[in-house]
PDB file of C-alpha atoms in Angstrom:
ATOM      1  CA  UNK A  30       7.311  -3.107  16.782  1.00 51.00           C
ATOM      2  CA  UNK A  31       4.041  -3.863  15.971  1.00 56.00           C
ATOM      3  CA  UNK A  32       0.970  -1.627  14.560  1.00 66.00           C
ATOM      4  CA  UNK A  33      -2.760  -2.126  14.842  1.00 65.00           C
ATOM      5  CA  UNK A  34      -4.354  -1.806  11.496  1.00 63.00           C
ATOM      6  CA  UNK A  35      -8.433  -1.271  11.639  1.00 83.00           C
ATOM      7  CA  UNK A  36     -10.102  -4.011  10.165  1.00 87.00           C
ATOM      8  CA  UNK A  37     -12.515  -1.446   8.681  1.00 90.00           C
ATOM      9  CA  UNK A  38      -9.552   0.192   6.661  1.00 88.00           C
ATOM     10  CA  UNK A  39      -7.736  -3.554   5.243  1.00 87.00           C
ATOM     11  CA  UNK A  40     -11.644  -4.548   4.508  1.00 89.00           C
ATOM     12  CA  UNK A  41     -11.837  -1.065   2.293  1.00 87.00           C
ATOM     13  CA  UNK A  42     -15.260  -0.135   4.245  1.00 92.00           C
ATOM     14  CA  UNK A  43     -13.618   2.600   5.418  1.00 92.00           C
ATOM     15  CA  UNK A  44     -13.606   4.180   1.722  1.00 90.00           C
ATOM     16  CA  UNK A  45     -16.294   2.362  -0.059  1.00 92.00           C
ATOM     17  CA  UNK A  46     -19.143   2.543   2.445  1.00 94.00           C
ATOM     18  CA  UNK A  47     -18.029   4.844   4.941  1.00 94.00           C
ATOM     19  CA  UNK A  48     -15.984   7.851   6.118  1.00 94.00           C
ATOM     20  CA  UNK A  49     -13.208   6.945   8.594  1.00 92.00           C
ATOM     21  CA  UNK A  50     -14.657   7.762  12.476  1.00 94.00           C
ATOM     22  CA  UNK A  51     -13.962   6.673  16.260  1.00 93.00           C
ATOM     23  CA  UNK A  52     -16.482   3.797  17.280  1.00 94.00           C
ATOM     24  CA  UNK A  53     -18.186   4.941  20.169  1.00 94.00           C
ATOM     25  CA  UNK A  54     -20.996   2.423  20.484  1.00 94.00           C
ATOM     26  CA  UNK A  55     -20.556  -0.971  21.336  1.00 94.00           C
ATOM     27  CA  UNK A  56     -22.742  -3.546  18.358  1.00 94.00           C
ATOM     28  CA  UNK A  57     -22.579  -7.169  19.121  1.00 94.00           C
ATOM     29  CA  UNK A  58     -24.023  -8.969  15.951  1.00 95.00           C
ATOM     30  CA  UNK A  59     -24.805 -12.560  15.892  1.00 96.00           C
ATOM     31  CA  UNK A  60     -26.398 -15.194  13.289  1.00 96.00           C
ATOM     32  CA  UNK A  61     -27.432 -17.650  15.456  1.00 93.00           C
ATOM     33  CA  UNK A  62     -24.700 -18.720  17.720  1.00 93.00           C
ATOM     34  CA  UNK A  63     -21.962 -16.923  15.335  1.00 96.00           C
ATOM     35  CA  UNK A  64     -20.630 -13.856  16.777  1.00 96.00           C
ATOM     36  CA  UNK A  65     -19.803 -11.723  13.926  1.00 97.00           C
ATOM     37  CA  UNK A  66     -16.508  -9.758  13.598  1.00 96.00           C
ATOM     38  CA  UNK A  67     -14.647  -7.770  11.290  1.00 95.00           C
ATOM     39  CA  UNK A  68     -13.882  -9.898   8.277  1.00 94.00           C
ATOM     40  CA  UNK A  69     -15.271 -12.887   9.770  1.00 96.00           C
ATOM     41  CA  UNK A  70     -16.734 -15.633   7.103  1.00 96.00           C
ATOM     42  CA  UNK A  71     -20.656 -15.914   7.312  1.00 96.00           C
ATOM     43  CA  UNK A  72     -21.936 -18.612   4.979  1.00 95.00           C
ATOM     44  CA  UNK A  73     -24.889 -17.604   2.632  1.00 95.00           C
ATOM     45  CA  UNK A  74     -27.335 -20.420   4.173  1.00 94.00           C
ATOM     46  CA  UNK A  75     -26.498 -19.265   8.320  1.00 96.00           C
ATOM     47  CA  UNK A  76     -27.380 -15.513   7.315  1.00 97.00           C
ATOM     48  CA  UNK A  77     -30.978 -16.622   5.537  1.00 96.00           C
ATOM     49  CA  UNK A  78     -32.429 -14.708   8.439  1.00 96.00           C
ATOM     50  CA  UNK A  79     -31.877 -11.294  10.092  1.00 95.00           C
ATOM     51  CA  UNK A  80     -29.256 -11.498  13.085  1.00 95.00           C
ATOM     52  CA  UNK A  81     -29.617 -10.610  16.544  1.00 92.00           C
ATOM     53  CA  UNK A  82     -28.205  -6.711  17.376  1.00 93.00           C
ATOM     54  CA  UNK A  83     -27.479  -5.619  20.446  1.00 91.00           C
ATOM     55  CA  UNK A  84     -26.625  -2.232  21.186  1.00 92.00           C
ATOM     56  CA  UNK A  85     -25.053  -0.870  24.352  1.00 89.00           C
ATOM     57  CA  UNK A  86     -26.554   2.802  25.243  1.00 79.00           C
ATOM     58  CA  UNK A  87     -29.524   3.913  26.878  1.00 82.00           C
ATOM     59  CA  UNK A  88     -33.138   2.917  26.631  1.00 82.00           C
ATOM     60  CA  UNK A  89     -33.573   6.943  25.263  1.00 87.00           C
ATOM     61  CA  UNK A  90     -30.981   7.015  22.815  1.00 91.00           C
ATOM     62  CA  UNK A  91     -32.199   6.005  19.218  1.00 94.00           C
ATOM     63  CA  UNK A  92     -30.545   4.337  16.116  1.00 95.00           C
ATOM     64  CA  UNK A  93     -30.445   3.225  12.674  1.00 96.00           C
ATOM     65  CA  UNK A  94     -29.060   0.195  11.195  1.00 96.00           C
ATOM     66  CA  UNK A  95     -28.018  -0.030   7.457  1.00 97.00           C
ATOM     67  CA  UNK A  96     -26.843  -3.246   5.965  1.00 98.00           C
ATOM     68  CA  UNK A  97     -25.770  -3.067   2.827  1.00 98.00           C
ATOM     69  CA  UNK A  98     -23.141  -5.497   0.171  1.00 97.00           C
ATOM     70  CA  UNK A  99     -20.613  -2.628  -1.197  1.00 97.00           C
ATOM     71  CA  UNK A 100     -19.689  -5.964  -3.763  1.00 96.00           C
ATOM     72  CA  UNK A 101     -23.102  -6.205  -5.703  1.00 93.00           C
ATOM     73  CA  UNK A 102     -23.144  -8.255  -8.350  1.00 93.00           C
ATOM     74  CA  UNK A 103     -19.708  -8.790  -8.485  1.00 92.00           C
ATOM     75  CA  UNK A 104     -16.104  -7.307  -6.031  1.00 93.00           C
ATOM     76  CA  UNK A 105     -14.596  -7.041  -9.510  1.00 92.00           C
ATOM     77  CA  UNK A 106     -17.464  -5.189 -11.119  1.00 92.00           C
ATOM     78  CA  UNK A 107     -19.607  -3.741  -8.296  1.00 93.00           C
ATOM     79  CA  UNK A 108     -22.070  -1.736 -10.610  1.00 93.00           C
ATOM     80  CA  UNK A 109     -25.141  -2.213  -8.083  1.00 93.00           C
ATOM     81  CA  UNK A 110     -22.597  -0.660  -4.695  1.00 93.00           C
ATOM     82  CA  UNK A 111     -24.214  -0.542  -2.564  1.00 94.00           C
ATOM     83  CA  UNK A 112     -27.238  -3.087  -2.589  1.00 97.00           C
ATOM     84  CA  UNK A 113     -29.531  -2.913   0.952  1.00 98.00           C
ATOM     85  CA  UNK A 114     -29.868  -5.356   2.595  1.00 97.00           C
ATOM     86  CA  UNK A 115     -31.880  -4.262   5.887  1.00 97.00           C
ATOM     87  CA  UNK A 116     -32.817  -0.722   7.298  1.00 96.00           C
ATOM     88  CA  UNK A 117     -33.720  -0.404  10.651  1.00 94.00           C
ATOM     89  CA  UNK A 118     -34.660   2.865  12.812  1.00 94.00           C
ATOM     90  CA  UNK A 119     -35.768   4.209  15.838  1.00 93.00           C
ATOM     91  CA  UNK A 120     -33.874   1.246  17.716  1.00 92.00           C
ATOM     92  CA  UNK A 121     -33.396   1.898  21.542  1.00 91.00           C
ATOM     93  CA  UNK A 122     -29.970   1.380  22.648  1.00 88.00           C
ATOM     94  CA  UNK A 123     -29.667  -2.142  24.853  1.00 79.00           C
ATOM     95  CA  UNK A 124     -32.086  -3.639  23.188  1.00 67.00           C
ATOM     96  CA  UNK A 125     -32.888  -6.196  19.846  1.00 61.00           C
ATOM     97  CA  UNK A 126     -33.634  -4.530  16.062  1.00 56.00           C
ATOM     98  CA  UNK A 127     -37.239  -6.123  16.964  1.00 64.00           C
ATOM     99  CA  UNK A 128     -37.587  -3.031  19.124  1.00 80.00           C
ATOM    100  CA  UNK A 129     -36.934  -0.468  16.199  1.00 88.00           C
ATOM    101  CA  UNK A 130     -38.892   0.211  12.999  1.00 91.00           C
ATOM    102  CA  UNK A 131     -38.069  -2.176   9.970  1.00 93.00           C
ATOM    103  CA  UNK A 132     -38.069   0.608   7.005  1.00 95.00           C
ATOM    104  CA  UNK A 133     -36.319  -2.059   4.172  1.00 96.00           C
ATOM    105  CA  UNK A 134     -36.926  -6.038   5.491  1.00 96.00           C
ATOM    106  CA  UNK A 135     -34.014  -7.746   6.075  1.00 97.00           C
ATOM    107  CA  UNK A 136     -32.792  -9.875   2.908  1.00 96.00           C
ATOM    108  CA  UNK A 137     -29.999 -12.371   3.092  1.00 95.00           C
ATOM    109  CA  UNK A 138     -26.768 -12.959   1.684  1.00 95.00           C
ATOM    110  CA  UNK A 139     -27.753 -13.461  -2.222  1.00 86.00           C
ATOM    111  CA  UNK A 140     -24.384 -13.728  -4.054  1.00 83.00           C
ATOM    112  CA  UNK A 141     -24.195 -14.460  -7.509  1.00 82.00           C
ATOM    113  CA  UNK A 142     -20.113 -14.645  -7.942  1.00 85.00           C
ATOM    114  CA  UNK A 143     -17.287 -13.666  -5.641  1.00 89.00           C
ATOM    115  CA  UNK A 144     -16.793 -12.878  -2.344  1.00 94.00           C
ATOM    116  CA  UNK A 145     -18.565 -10.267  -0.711  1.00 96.00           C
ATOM    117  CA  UNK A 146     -18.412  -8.290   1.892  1.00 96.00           C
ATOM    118  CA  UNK A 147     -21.735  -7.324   4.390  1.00 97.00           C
ATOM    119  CA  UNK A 148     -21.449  -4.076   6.261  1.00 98.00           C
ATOM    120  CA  UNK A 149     -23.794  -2.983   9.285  1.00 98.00           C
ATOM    121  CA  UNK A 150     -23.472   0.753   9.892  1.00 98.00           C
ATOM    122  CA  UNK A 151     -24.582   1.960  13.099  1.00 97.00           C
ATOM    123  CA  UNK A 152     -25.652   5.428  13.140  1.00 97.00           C
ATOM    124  CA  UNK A 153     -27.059   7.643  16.509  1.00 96.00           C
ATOM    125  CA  UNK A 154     -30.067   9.508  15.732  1.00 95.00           C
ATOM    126  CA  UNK A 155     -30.827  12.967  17.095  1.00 93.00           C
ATOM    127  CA  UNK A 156     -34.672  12.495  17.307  1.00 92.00           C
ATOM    128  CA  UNK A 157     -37.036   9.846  16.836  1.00 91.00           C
ATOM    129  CA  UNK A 158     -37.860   9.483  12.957  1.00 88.00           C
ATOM    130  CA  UNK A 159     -41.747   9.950  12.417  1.00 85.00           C
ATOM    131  CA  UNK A 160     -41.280   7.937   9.162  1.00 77.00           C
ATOM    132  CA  UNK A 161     -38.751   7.528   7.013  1.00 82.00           C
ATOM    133  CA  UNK A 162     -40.003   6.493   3.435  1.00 86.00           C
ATOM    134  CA  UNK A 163     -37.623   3.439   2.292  1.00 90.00           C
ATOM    135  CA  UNK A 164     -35.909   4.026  -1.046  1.00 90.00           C
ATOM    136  CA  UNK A 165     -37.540   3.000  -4.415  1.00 90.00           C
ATOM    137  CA  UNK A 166     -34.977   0.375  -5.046  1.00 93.00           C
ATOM    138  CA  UNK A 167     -32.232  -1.611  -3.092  1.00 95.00           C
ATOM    139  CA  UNK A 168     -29.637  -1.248  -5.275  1.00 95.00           C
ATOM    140  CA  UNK A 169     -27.406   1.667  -6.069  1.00 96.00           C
ATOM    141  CA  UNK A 170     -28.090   2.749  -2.142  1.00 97.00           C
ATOM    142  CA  UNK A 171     -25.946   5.339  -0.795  1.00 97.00           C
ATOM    143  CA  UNK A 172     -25.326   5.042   2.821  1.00 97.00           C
ATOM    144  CA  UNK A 173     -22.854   8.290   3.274  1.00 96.00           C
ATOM    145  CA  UNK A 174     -25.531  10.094   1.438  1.00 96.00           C
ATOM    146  CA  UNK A 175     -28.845   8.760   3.678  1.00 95.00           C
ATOM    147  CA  UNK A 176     -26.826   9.691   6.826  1.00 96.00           C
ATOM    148  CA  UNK A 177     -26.593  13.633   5.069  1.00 95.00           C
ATOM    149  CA  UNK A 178     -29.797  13.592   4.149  1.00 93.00           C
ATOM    150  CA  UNK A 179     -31.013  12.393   7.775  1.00 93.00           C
ATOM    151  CA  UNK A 180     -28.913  15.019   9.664  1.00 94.00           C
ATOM    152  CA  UNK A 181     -26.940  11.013  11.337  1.00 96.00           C
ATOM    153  CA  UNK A 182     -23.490  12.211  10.798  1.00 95.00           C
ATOM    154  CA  UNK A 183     -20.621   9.762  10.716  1.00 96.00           C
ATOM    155  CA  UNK A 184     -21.471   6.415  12.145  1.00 97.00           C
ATOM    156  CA  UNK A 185     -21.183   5.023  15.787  1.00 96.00           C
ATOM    157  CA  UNK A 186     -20.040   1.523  14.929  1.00 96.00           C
ATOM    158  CA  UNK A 187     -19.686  -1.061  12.434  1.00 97.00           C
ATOM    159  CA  UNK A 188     -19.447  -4.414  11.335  1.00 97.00           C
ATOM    160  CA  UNK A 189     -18.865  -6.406   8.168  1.00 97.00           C
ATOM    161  CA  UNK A 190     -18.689  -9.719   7.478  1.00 97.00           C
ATOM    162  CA  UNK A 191     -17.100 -11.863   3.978  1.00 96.00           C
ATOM    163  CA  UNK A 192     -19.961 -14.275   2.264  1.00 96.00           C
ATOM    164  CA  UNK A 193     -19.545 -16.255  -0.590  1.00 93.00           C
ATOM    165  CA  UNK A 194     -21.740 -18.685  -2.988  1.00 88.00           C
ATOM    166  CA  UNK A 195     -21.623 -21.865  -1.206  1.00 84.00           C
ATOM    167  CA  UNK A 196     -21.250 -25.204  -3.013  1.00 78.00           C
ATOM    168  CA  UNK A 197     -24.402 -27.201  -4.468  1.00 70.00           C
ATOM    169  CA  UNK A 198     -25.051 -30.333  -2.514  1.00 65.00           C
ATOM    170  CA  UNK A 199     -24.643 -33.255  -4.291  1.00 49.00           C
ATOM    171  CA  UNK A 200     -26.904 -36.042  -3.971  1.00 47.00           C
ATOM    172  CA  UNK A 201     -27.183 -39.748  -5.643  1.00 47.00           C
TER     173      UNK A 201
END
């Protein structure tokens, strides 16, 4: 007999970034043509830019995207957990992160050693955010603690993908 086992839980999101919760949002998240799934493999160079969001929901519900690398600098020594890598809010549900407010600009895959893994937490908002004031430094981010401090509660979906360094191109 076979058992599903979340991808969120074997990735150890569900632990190191986030709380375990029901999706109830559907995210489709795509770098370029590459549909992103749980676990997938993005390479450094095909996530240089921000990726296409799309959010199913209504025009009048709100969100806010975190993307952050729970693996920074290193998976074995992740001193710098989490470092952000995009924040996002006030996001209209059916529509592209152009549509929302860009709090943190989006900043690629930068990985120094290792593997590491790229979360996108989805979170419904309860109002529209007059301003939210982007944190003094990327690394050491919290997201369980933003989404307290916002009033977001436990997330509506997620994603994560696995980047690592690629190789130096080698040229005569």
């Amino acid at each position: 007999m076979a058992r599903y086992v979340d991808p969120l839980v074997v990735g150890r999101v569900i632990g190191d970034v986030v709380d375990l919760f029901v999706p109830t949002v559907s995210m489709t998240v795509r770098f370029g043509s590459k549909h992103v799934s749980n676990g997938c493999d993005i390479k450094p160079s095909m996530a240089a830019n921000p990726p296409t969001v799309q959010i199913a929901g209504q025009q009048s519900d709100l969100y806010t995207l975190v993307m952050t690398d729970p693996d920074a600098p290193s998976p074995s020594d992740p001193t710098m957990r989490e470092w952000l890598h995009w924040m996002m809010v006030n996001m209209p549900g059916g529509t592209f992160p152009s549509q929302g407010e860009e709090v943190v600009p989006y900043m690629g895959p930068r990985l120094p050693l290792g593997i590491h893994r790229y979360v996108m937490v989805l979170f419904r908002q309860k109002s529209r955010f007059p301003g939210v004031t982007p944190p003094a430094t990327r690394l050491n981010f919290n997201t369980r603690s933003f989404a307290a401090h916002h009033d977001l509660g436990l997330p509506v979906a997620t994603v994560y993908f696995n980047s690592q360094k690629e190789p130096a191109t080698r040229r005569r």
